[in-house]
Amino acid sequence: MPEIQRVSTAFNQVREEIERRRQRLNDDLQREQNNWREQQQQLANQRASLPPEQLRQRERDLQDRITDSQRIFRERSRAIEQAAQGALVEIEQALGVVIRQVAASRNVNLVLPRPLVIFNDPPFDLTEEVSQQFNRMLRNVSMPAEASAAPAAPAATPPRAAAPPPAAQQGQPAQRR
């Protein structure tokens, strides 16, 4: 199996796409965390010049924004993992079909993963033929678009005076996705 995955164009395409999505998520998270730190620093600098109630409101707004952004990032992470699992299931199903076809074409009624085999004659090794047919059968896997990449952008805007209602509104579209 590891050899087949190593040479599988579909498996490598999925792995690379998942890595790209995770990297984008990490980059977005880093940008957002830097923005939070900047806003916290601004609040600290304004502490002496703002009335206590206004300061508390801005701190609450920032905390609401941080909480909402964290939820969005968790949802994005979960969506990436679900896309990866879905793609791997598709790959495993296609691989099972190919293994059965190759086994049937060679009149083989038992196929074992290589780590379970102590000794076998080379003609009984189906790995190369399965790899070739698998690459012909499944060149790539369609993965759902990364629909939740956009919700992090609204969180990057400065907090509004009435943060709790917009945070609730932002949460609704993300849940529909």
CSV table of C-alpha atoms in Angstrom, one decimal:
chain,number,residue,atom,x,y,z
A,1,MET,CA,0.0,0.0,0.0
A,2,PRO,CA,2.7,2.6,0.8
A,3,GLU,CA,4.3,1.9,-2.5
A,4,ILE,CA,1.1,2.3,-4.4
A,5,GLN,CA,0.3,5.5,-2.6
A,6,ARG,CA,3.8,6.8,-3.3
A,7,VAL,CA,3.4,6.4,-7.0
A,8,SER,CA,-0.3,7.3,-7.2
A,9,THR,CA,-1.0,10.5,-8.9
A,10,ALA,CA,-4.4,10.8,-7.2
A,11,PHE,CA,-3.0,10.2,-3.8
A,12,ASN,CA,-0.2,12.7,-4.3
A,13,GLN,CA,-2.6,15.3,-5.7
A,14,VAL,CA,-4.8,15.0,-2.6
A,15,ARG,CA,-1.8,15.1,-0.3
A,16,GLU,CA,-0.5,18.3,-2.0
A,17,GLU,CA,-3.9,20.0,-2.0
A,18,ILE,CA,-4.5,19.2,1.7
A,19,GLU,CA,-1.0,20.6,2.5
A,20,ARG,CA,-1.8,23.8,0.5
A,21,ARG,CA,-5.1,24.2,2.4
A,22,ARG,CA,-3.4,23.7,5.8
A,23,GLN,CA,-0.7,26.2,4.9
A,24,ARG,CA,-3.3,28.8,3.8
A,25,LEU,CA,-5.2,28.2,7.1
A,26,ASN,CA,-1.9,28.6,9.1
A,27,ASP,CA,-1.0,31.7,7.2
A,28,ASP,CA,-4.4,33.2,7.7
A,29,LEU,CA,-4.3,32.3,11.4
A,30,GLN,CA,-0.9,33.9,11.8
A,31,ARG,CA,-2.1,37.1,10.2
A,32,GLU,CA,-5.2,37.2,12.4
A,33,GLN,CA,-3.2,36.5,15.5
A,34,ASN,CA,-0.8,39.4,14.6
A,35,ASN,CA,-3.8,41.6,14.1
A,36,TRP,CA,-5.1,40.7,17.5
A,37,ARG,CA,-1.8,41.5,19.1
A,38,GLU,CA,-1.7,44.8,17.4
A,39,GLN,CA,-5.2,45.7,18.6
A,40,GLN,CA,-4.4,44.6,22.1
A,41,GLN,CA,-1.3,46.8,22.0
A,42,GLN,CA,-3.4,49.7,20.8
A,43,LEU,CA,-5.8,49.2,23.6
A,44,ALA,CA,-3.0,49.1,26.1
A,45,ASN,CA,-1.6,52.4,24.7
A,46,GLN,CA,-5.1,54.0,24.9
A,47,ARG,CA,-5.8,52.7,28.4
A,48,ALA,CA,-5.0,56.1,30.1
A,49,SER,CA,-6.8,58.2,27.5
A,50,LEU,CA,-10.1,56.3,27.2
A,51,PRO,CA,-13.0,56.4,29.7
A,52,PRO,CA,-13.3,53.1,31.6
A,53,GLU,CA,-16.6,52.1,30.0
A,54,GLN,CA,-15.3,52.7,26.5
A,55,LEU,CA,-12.2,50.8,27.2
A,56,ARG,CA,-14.2,47.8,28.6
A,57,GLN,CA,-16.5,47.9,25.5
A,58,ARG,CA,-13.5,47.9,23.1
A,59,GLU,CA,-11.9,45.0,25.1
A,60,ARG,CA,-15.2,43.1,24.9
A,61,ASP,CA,-15.4,43.8,21.1
A,62,LEU,CA,-11.9,42.5,20.6
A,63,GLN,CA,-12.6,39.4,22.7
A,64,ASP,CA,-15.8,38.7,20.7
A,65,ARG,CA,-13.8,39.1,17.5
A,66,ILE,CA,-11.1,36.7,18.8
A,67,THR,CA,-13.7,34.2,19.9
A,68,ASP,CA,-15.5,34.4,16.5
A,69,SER,CA,-12.3,34.1,14.5
A,70,GLN,CA,-11.2,31.1,16.5
A,71,ARG,CA,-14.5,29.4,15.8
A,72,ILE,CA,-14.1,30.1,12.1
A,73,PHE,CA,-10.6,28.7,12.1
A,74,ARG,CA,-11.7,25.6,13.8
A,75,GLU,CA,-14.5,25.2,11.2
A,76,ARG,CA,-12.0,25.6,8.4
A,77,SER,CA,-9.7,23.1,9.9
A,78,ARG,CA,-12.5,20.6,10.3
A,79,ALA,CA,-13.6,21.2,6.7
A,80,ILE,CA,-10.0,20.5,5.5
A,81,GLU,CA,-9.9,17.2,7.5
A,82,GLN,CA,-13.3,16.2,6.2
A,83,ALA,CA,-12.2,16.9,2.6
A,84,ALA,CA,-9.1,14.8,3.2
A,85,GLN,CA,-11.1,11.9,4.6
A,86,GLY,CA,-13.6,12.0,1.7
A,87,ALA,CA,-10.8,12.0,-0.8
A,88,LEU,CA,-9.0,9.1,0.9
A,89,VAL,CA,-12.2,7.1,1.0
A,90,GLU,CA,-12.6,7.7,-2.7
A,91,ILE,CA,-9.0,6.6,-3.3
A,92,GLU,CA,-9.4,3.5,-1.1
A,93,GLN,CA,-12.6,2.4,-2.9
A,94,ALA,CA,-11.0,2.8,-6.3
A,95,LEU,CA,-7.9,1.0,-5.2
A,96,GLY,CA,-10.1,-1.9,-3.9
A,97,VAL,CA,-11.7,-2.1,-7.4
A,98,VAL,CA,-8.4,-2.2,-9.1
A,99,ILE,CA,-7.0,-4.8,-6.7
A,100,ARG,CA,-10.0,-7.1,-7.3
A,101,GLN,CA,-9.6,-6.6,-11.1
A,102,VAL,CA,-5.9,-7.4,-11.1
A,103,ALA,CA,-6.4,-10.4,-8.8
A,104,ALA,CA,-9.2,-11.8,-10.9
A,105,SER,CA,-7.2,-11.4,-14.1
A,106,ARG,CA,-4.4,-13.5,-12.5
A,107,ASN,CA,-6.8,-16.0,-10.9
A,108,VAL,CA,-5.6,-14.9,-7.4
A,109,ASN,CA,-8.1,-15.4,-4.6
A,110,LEU,CA,-6.1,-13.8,-1.8
A,111,VAL,CA,-4.3,-10.5,-1.7
A,112,LEU,CA,-2.3,-9.6,1.4
A,113,PRO,CA,-0.4,-6.4,2.2
A,114,ARG,CA,3.4,-6.9,1.8
A,115,PRO,CA,4.2,-6.5,5.6
A,116,LEU,CA,2.1,-9.6,6.3
A,117,VAL,CA,3.9,-11.8,3.8
A,118,ILE,CA,7.1,-13.5,4.9
A,119,PHE,CA,8.0,-14.9,1.5
A,120,ASN,CA,6.4,-14.9,-2.0
A,121,ASP,CA,7.5,-15.6,-5.5
A,122,PRO,CA,7.8,-12.4,-7.6
A,123,PRO,CA,5.1,-13.4,-10.0
A,124,PHE,CA,2.6,-13.3,-7.2
A,125,ASP,CA,3.4,-9.7,-6.3
A,126,LEU,CA,0.6,-7.5,-7.7
A,127,THR,CA,2.0,-4.2,-6.6
A,128,GLU,CA,3.4,-2.9,-9.9
A,129,GLU,CA,0.4,-3.9,-12.0
A,130,VAL,CA,-2.0,-2.5,-9.4
A,131,SER,CA,-0.1,0.8,-9.3
A,132,GLN,CA,-0.1,1.1,-13.1
A,133,GLN,CA,-3.8,0.3,-13.5
A,134,PHE,CA,-4.7,2.5,-10.5
A,135,ASN,CA,-3.0,5.5,-12.1
A,136,ARG,CA,-4.8,4.8,-15.3
A,137,MET,CA,-8.2,4.5,-13.5
A,138,LEU,CA,-7.9,7.4,-11.0
A,139,ARG,CA,-5.6,10.2,-12.1
A,140,ASN,CA,-7.1,12.8,-9.7
A,141,VAL,CA,-9.8,13.2,-7.0
A,142,SER,CA,-12.2,16.0,-7.0
A,143,MET,CA,-12.3,17.7,-3.7
A,144,PRO,CA,-14.9,20.2,-2.5
A,145,ALA,CA,-13.9,23.8,-2.9
A,146,GLU,CA,-12.5,25.5,0.1
A,147,ALA,CA,-15.7,27.5,0.8
A,148,SER,CA,-14.8,28.6,4.3
A,149,ALA,CA,-11.7,30.5,3.4
A,150,ALA,CA,-13.7,33.8,3.1
A,151,PRO,CA,-15.1,34.0,6.7
A,152,ALA,CA,-11.7,34.9,8.2
A,153,ALA,CA,-11.6,38.1,6.1
A,154,PRO,CA,-14.6,39.8,7.9
A,155,ALA,CA,-12.8,39.1,11.2
A,156,ALA,CA,-9.9,41.2,10.0
A,157,THR,CA,-11.9,44.4,10.0
A,158,PRO,CA,-11.7,46.7,13.0
A,159,PRO,CA,-14.3,45.8,15.7
A,160,ARG,CA,-17.5,47.8,15.6
A,161,ALA,CA,-19.1,49.5,18.5
A,162,ALA,CA,-21.8,46.9,18.8
A,163,ALA,CA,-19.8,43.7,18.4
A,164,PRO,CA,-22.1,41.0,19.8
A,165,PRO,CA,-24.9,41.4,17.2
A,166,PRO,CA,-22.5,41.3,14.1
A,167,ALA,CA,-20.7,38.3,15.7
A,168,ALA,CA,-24.0,36.5,15.9
A,169,GLN,CA,-24.7,37.4,12.3
A,170,GLN,CA,-21.3,36.2,11.1
A,171,GLY,CA,-21.9,32.9,12.8
A,172,GLN,CA,-25.1,32.3,10.9
A,173,PRO,CA,-23.6,32.2,7.4
A,174,ALA,CA,-20.7,30.0,8.5
A,175,GLN,CA,-23.2,27.5,9.9
A,176,ARG,CA,-25.1,27.2,6.7
A,177,ARG,CA,-22.0,26.1,4.7
